[in-house]
CSV table of C-alpha atoms in Angstrom, one decimal:
chain,number,residue,atom,x,y,z
H,1134,MET,CA,38.9,54.7,2.0
H,1135,ILE,CA,37.6,51.4,0.5
H,1136,ILE,CA,39.2,48.1,-0.1
H,1137,ASP,CA,37.1,46.0,-2.0
H,1138,VAL,CA,39.0,42.0,-1.1
H,1139,HIS,CA,37.1,40.0,-3.2
H,1140,THR,CA,36.5,40.9,-7.5
H,1141,HIS,CA,37.3,39.1,-10.5
H,1142,ILE,CA,38.1,39.2,-14.0
H,1143,ASN,CA,36.6,36.1,-15.3
H,1144,ASN,CA,34.3,36.0,-18.5
H,1145,TYR,CA,31.1,34.8,-16.8
H,1146,HIS,CA,29.4,35.5,-19.9
H,1147,GLU,CA,31.0,32.7,-21.8
H,1148,ASP,CA,29.1,33.1,-24.9
H,1149,ARG,CA,31.9,36.2,-25.8
H,1150,VAL,CA,35.5,36.7,-24.7
H,1151,VAL,CA,36.5,39.9,-23.5
H,1152,SER,CA,40.4,40.5,-23.5
H,1153,LEU,CA,42.0,40.4,-20.1
H,1154,GLU,CA,42.9,44.4,-20.7
H,1155,GLU,CA,39.3,45.4,-21.6
H,1156,CYS,CA,38.0,43.1,-17.8
H,1157,LEU,CA,40.6,45.2,-16.0
H,1158,ASP,CA,39.7,48.8,-17.6
H,1159,LYS,CA,36.1,48.0,-16.7
H,1160,LEU,CA,36.9,46.8,-13.0
H,1161,THR,CA,38.9,50.2,-12.6
H,1162,GLN,CA,36.5,52.4,-14.0
H,1163,THR,CA,33.9,50.5,-11.8
H,1164,MET,CA,36.1,51.3,-8.9
H,1165,ILE,CA,36.6,55.2,-9.7
H,1166,ASP,CA,32.9,55.5,-10.3
H,1167,ASN,CA,32.3,54.2,-6.5
H,1168,HIS,CA,35.5,55.4,-5.2
H,1169,VAL,CA,36.8,52.5,-4.2
H,1170,ASP,CA,40.8,53.1,-3.9
H,1171,TYR,CA,42.0,49.2,-3.9
H,1172,SER,CA,40.9,46.1,-5.0
H,1173,LEU,CA,42.4,42.4,-5.3
H,1174,VAL,CA,41.4,40.6,-8.2
H,1175,LEU,CA,41.2,36.9,-7.4
H,1176,THR,CA,42.0,34.4,-10.1
H,1177,SER,CA,40.3,31.0,-10.7
H,1178,TYR,CA,41.0,27.3,-9.3
H,1179,LYS,CA,41.1,26.5,-13.4
H,1180,VAL,CA,42.4,28.6,-16.5
H,1181,ASN,CA,41.0,29.0,-20.0
H,1182,GLU,CA,40.1,31.8,-22.6
H,1183,HIS,CA,37.5,32.9,-20.0
H,1184,ARG,CA,39.7,32.7,-17.0
H,1185,PRO,CA,43.0,34.0,-17.0
H,1186,SER,CA,46.2,32.3,-15.2
H,1187,THR,CA,47.7,33.9,-12.4
H,1188,LYS,CA,50.4,34.8,-14.3
H,1189,GLN,CA,48.7,36.6,-16.8
H,1190,VAL,CA,47.3,38.6,-14.5
H,1191,VAL,CA,50.2,39.8,-12.4
H,1192,GLU,CA,51.6,40.7,-15.8
H,1193,ALA,CA,48.7,42.7,-17.0
H,1194,ILE,CA,48.3,44.8,-13.6
H,1195,LYS,CA,51.8,46.3,-13.7
H,1196,GLY,CA,51.2,50.1,-13.2
H,1197,ARG,CA,47.8,49.4,-12.0
H,1198,ASP,CA,48.8,50.5,-8.1
H,1199,ASN,CA,45.6,50.3,-7.0
H,1200,LEU,CA,44.8,46.3,-8.0
H,1201,GLY,CA,46.5,43.4,-6.0
H,1202,VAL,CA,46.8,39.8,-7.0
H,1203,VAL,CA,45.4,36.6,-5.3
H,1204,ALA,CA,46.3,33.5,-6.7
H,1205,GLY,CA,43.7,31.0,-7.2
H,1206,ILE,CA,44.9,27.6,-6.3
H,1207,SER,CA,43.7,24.2,-7.8
H,1208,TYR,CA,43.2,21.2,-5.6
H,1209,LEU,CA,43.0,18.8,-8.2
H,1210,ASN,CA,45.5,20.2,-10.6
H,1211,TYR,CA,48.6,21.5,-9.1
H,1212,ASN,CA,51.7,20.7,-10.0
H,1213,TYR,CA,55.6,21.3,-8.8
H,1214,ARG,CA,55.7,23.6,-11.5
H,1215,ASP,CA,52.7,25.9,-10.2
H,1216,LEU,CA,54.2,26.1,-6.6
H,1217,ARG,CA,57.6,27.3,-7.8
H,1218,GLU,CA,55.8,30.0,-9.7
H,1219,ILE,CA,53.4,31.0,-6.6
H,1220,GLY,CA,56.4,30.4,-4.7
H,1221,ASP,CA,58.3,33.5,-7.0
H,1222,TYR,CA,55.4,35.4,-7.3
H,1223,LEU,CA,55.5,35.3,-3.0
H,1224,GLU,CA,59.2,36.1,-2.7
H,1225,GLN,CA,58.6,38.9,-5.1
H,1226,GLY,CA,55.1,40.5,-3.5
H,1227,LEU,CA,53.5,40.2,-6.8
H,1228,ILE,CA,50.9,38.0,-5.0
H,1229,LYS,CA,48.4,39.3,-2.2
H,1230,ALA,CA,47.0,36.1,-1.0
H,1231,LEU,CA,46.2,32.3,-2.0
H,1232,LYS,CA,42.4,31.6,-2.9
H,1233,PHE,CA,41.2,27.8,-2.7
H,1234,TYR,CA,37.5,26.8,-3.9
H,1235,PRO,CA,36.2,23.9,-2.4
H,1236,GLY,CA,32.9,23.1,-3.5
H,1237,TYR,CA,33.7,23.7,-6.8
H,1238,GLU,CA,36.5,21.1,-6.5
H,1239,PRO,CA,35.8,17.9,-4.2
H,1240,PHE,CA,38.0,18.5,-0.8
H,1241,TYR,CA,37.8,19.9,2.4
H,1242,PRO,CA,39.8,22.5,3.8
H,1243,ASN,CA,42.3,20.2,6.2
H,1244,ASP,CA,43.5,17.7,3.1
H,1245,ILE,CA,46.9,16.9,3.6
H,1246,ARG,CA,47.5,17.5,0.2
H,1247,LEU,CA,47.6,21.3,0.7
H,1248,LYS,CA,49.7,21.1,3.4
H,1249,VAL,CA,53.4,22.2,1.2
H,1250,VAL,CA,50.9,25.7,0.0
H,1251,TYR,CA,49.9,26.1,3.6
H,1252,GLU,CA,53.2,25.9,4.8
H,1253,MET,CA,54.3,28.0,1.9
H,1254,ALA,CA,51.7,30.8,3.3
H,1255,LEU,CA,52.9,30.5,6.4
H,1256,GLU,CA,56.6,31.2,5.4
H,1257,TYR,CA,55.7,34.3,3.4
H,1258,ASP,CA,52.9,35.8,5.6
H,1259,VAL,CA,49.9,35.9,3.4
H,1260,PRO,CA,46.5,34.8,4.2
H,1261,VAL,CA,44.6,32.0,2.2
H,1262,MET,CA,41.0,32.6,1.4
H,1263,PHE,CA,38.6,29.8,0.7
H,1264,HIS,CA,35.0,29.8,-0.9
H,1265,SER,CA,32.6,29.2,1.4
H,1266,GLY,CA,28.9,28.5,1.4
H,1267,ASP,CA,26.7,28.1,-2.0
H,1268,THR,CA,28.1,27.7,-5.2
H,1269,TYR,CA,27.4,30.1,-8.5
H,1270,ALA,CA,27.3,26.7,-10.4
H,1271,PRO,CA,24.4,24.1,-9.4
H,1272,THR,CA,27.4,21.3,-10.0
H,1273,GLY,CA,29.2,22.3,-6.6
H,1274,ARG,CA,29.2,20.1,-4.0
H,1275,ILE,CA,28.6,22.0,-0.9
H,1276,LYS,CA,29.0,19.6,1.7
H,1277,TYR,CA,32.6,20.4,1.1
H,1278,SER,CA,32.3,24.4,1.5
H,1279,HIS,CA,30.5,24.3,4.7
H,1280,PRO,CA,32.3,26.8,6.7
H,1281,ILE,CA,32.6,24.3,10.1
H,1282,HIS,CA,35.4,22.5,8.1
H,1283,ILE,CA,37.3,25.6,8.4
H,1284,ASP,CA,37.6,25.5,12.0
H,1285,ASP,CA,39.7,21.8,11.8
H,1286,LEU,CA,42.1,23.8,9.9
H,1287,ALA,CA,42.3,26.7,11.8
H,1288,VAL,CA,42.9,24.5,14.7
H,1289,ASP,CA,45.8,22.4,13.0
H,1290,TYR,CA,47.6,26.1,11.9
H,1291,PRO,CA,47.0,28.4,14.6
H,1292,ASP,CA,49.4,30.7,12.8
H,1293,LEU,CA,47.5,30.6,9.2
H,1294,LYS,CA,45.6,33.6,8.4
H,1295,ILE,CA,42.4,32.3,7.3
H,1296,VAL,CA,39.6,34.1,5.3
H,1297,ILE,CA,36.2,32.4,4.9
H,1298,CYS,CA,34.9,34.1,1.9
H,1299,HIS,CA,31.0,35.4,1.5
H,1300,VAL,CA,30.7,34.7,5.4
H,1301,GLY,CA,29.8,31.2,4.4
H,1302,ASN,CA,26.1,32.2,3.1
H,1303,PRO,CA,23.9,30.5,4.1
H,1304,TRP,CA,25.5,29.4,7.2
H,1305,ILE,CA,26.6,32.8,8.6
H,1306,LYS,CA,25.8,31.4,11.9
H,1307,ASP,CA,28.4,28.8,11.8
H,1308,CYS,CA,30.8,31.1,10.0
H,1309,MET,CA,30.2,33.3,13.0
H,1310,GLU,CA,31.1,30.5,15.5
H,1311,VAL,CA,34.3,29.7,13.4
H,1312,VAL,CA,35.7,33.3,13.5
H,1313,TYR,CA,34.7,33.9,17.1
H,1314,LYS,CA,36.5,30.5,18.5
H,1315,ASN,CA,39.6,30.8,16.2
H,1316,LYS,CA,41.4,34.3,16.1
H,1317,ASN,CA,43.1,33.4,13.2
H,1318,VAL,CA,40.0,33.6,11.1
H,1319,TYR,CA,38.8,36.1,9.2
H,1320,ALA,CA,35.3,36.6,6.8
H,1321,ASP,CA,34.5,38.9,4.0
H,1322,ILE,CA,31.0,39.7,3.1
H,1323,SER,CA,31.4,39.2,-0.9
H,1324,GLY,CA,29.3,37.4,-2.9
H,1325,LEU,CA,25.8,37.7,-0.8
H,1326,VAL,CA,23.9,38.7,-3.8
H,1327,LEU,CA,23.6,38.7,-7.6
H,1328,GLY,CA,23.5,41.8,-9.2
H,1329,ASP,CA,21.7,44.2,-6.8
H,1330,PHE,CA,20.3,43.8,-3.4
H,1331,SER,CA,16.5,43.6,-3.1
H,1332,THR,CA,15.0,45.6,-0.2
H,1333,LYS,CA,14.1,42.4,0.8
H,1334,PHE,CA,17.0,40.5,1.0
H,1335,GLU,CA,18.9,43.4,2.0
H,1336,LYS,CA,17.1,43.2,5.2
H,1337,TYR,CA,17.6,39.8,5.4
H,1338,MET,CA,21.5,39.8,5.1
H,1339,LYS,CA,21.8,42.8,7.5
H,1340,LYS,CA,20.1,41.2,10.0
H,1341,GLY,CA,22.8,38.4,9.4
H,1342,ILE,CA,25.8,40.5,9.5
H,1343,GLU,CA,24.7,42.7,12.6
H,1344,GLU,CA,23.6,39.6,14.3
H,1345,MET,CA,28.0,38.2,13.3
H,1346,ILE,CA,28.8,41.3,14.7
H,1347,THR,CA,27.0,41.3,18.0
H,1348,TYR,CA,28.2,37.4,18.3
H,1349,ALA,CA,31.7,37.5,17.5
H,1350,GLY,CA,32.3,41.1,18.8
H,1351,ASN,CA,34.5,44.0,17.7
H,1352,PRO,CA,34.7,43.2,13.7
H,1353,LYS,CA,38.4,43.4,13.3
H,1354,TYR,CA,37.8,39.7,11.5
H,1355,LEU,CA,35.4,41.4,8.9
H,1356,LEU,CA,36.6,42.3,5.5
H,1357,TYR,CA,34.6,44.4,2.9
H,1358,GLY,CA,34.2,42.4,-0.3
H,1359,THR,CA,31.6,42.2,-3.4
H,1360,ASP,CA,32.3,39.6,-6.0
H,1361,TRP,CA,32.3,41.9,-8.4
H,1362,PRO,CA,31.0,41.6,-11.7
H,1363,ILE,CA,28.9,39.1,-10.0
H,1364,SER,CA,27.7,41.5,-7.6
H,1365,ASN,CA,27.4,45.5,-7.7
H,1366,MET,CA,29.7,47.7,-6.0
H,1367,LYS,CA,27.3,50.5,-6.0
H,1368,SER,CA,24.5,48.2,-4.3
H,1369,TYR,CA,27.4,46.9,-1.7
H,1370,LEU,CA,28.0,50.3,-0.7
H,1371,LYS,CA,24.6,50.8,-0.2
H,1372,PHE,CA,24.2,47.6,2.0
H,1373,MET,CA,27.1,49.0,4.2
H,1374,LYS,CA,25.8,52.3,4.2
H,1375,HIS,CA,22.6,50.6,6.0
H,1376,LEU,CA,24.6,48.6,8.1
H,1377,ASN,CA,23.3,49.7,11.7
H,1378,ILE,CA,27.0,49.6,13.7
H,1379,PRO,CA,28.9,52.8,14.5
H,1380,GLU,CA,31.4,54.7,11.9
H,1381,ASP,CA,34.5,53.5,13.1
H,1382,LYS,CA,33.8,50.1,13.3
H,1383,LYS,CA,32.6,50.3,9.2
H,1384,GLU,CA,35.8,51.7,8.7
H,1385,LEU,CA,37.3,48.5,10.2
H,1386,ILE,CA,35.3,46.4,7.6
H,1387,LEU,CA,35.8,49.1,4.7
H,1388,TRP,CA,39.6,48.9,4.7
H,1389,GLN,CA,41.3,48.9,7.9
H,1390,ASN,CA,41.5,45.2,8.6
H,1391,ALA,CA,42.3,44.6,4.7
H,1392,ALA,CA,45.2,47.0,5.1
H,1393,GLU,CA,46.6,45.4,7.8
H,1394,LEU,CA,45.7,41.7,6.9
H,1395,TYR,CA,46.8,41.8,3.1
H,1396,LYS,CA,49.8,44.4,3.8
H,1397,ILE,CA,48.6,46.9,1.8
H,1398,ASP,CA,50.2,50.0,1.9
H,1399,VAL,CA,47.6,52.8,1.9
H,1400,SER,CA,49.4,55.6,1.7
H,1401,LYS,CA,50.7,55.0,-2.0
H,1402,LEU,CA,47.0,54.7,-3.2
H,1403,LYS,CA,46.2,58.0,-5.2
H,1404,LYS,CA,42.8,60.2,-4.1
């Protein structure tokens, strides 16, 4: 089984607008082609014609049992109405997690402005995910997205389940220490490459992930994600195949950890 915890349906080629249904159909077909059983769709911190809202995505995936929604939260722009809507979706079990974008927006994860959102995540027992490491856009400010800042949040909220996206790349060693130290912190391996892995870069990232597992121990904290469509699903599965770790550890990463963390009922997934 394979669960991809990190996909998007944004139009990254903003010279053209593709409908939400077309994006979802393309994601679903790519999953079928690569034998991926379930994917989480992450909405953005901003909403425009290229980036659908959480509400739009929640409505659009109805009837698609192999997809779940992670609600993107804007540090700069959220208001009471947004919080009420997110709270309603959490109450109904329609979203699986919350996603924040430090680096793309100028804030550190332990900012007091987000306290109300973290308390909501705690109340409904859903993970919070953070962009970490390099930014896709050159206008990002990476001082905010360094994974070391997750440590403050993990200490302040020991019961909050936190996911460091992209293993903090290029600061994988810093990420591994935060994960090792804090038992409430996880990491996904998404977005390590644009498109396909080259042989040279795959070897470089493979070494980093293997070192992380050696340092931080049994990878109950590590999650499989691609960042599709920015990263290629087929290439990512090849990368996983080449990881020099036992098969039972790969199963943890590929789906078992995600099923437990995001409360995904795998018995309902169609084979």
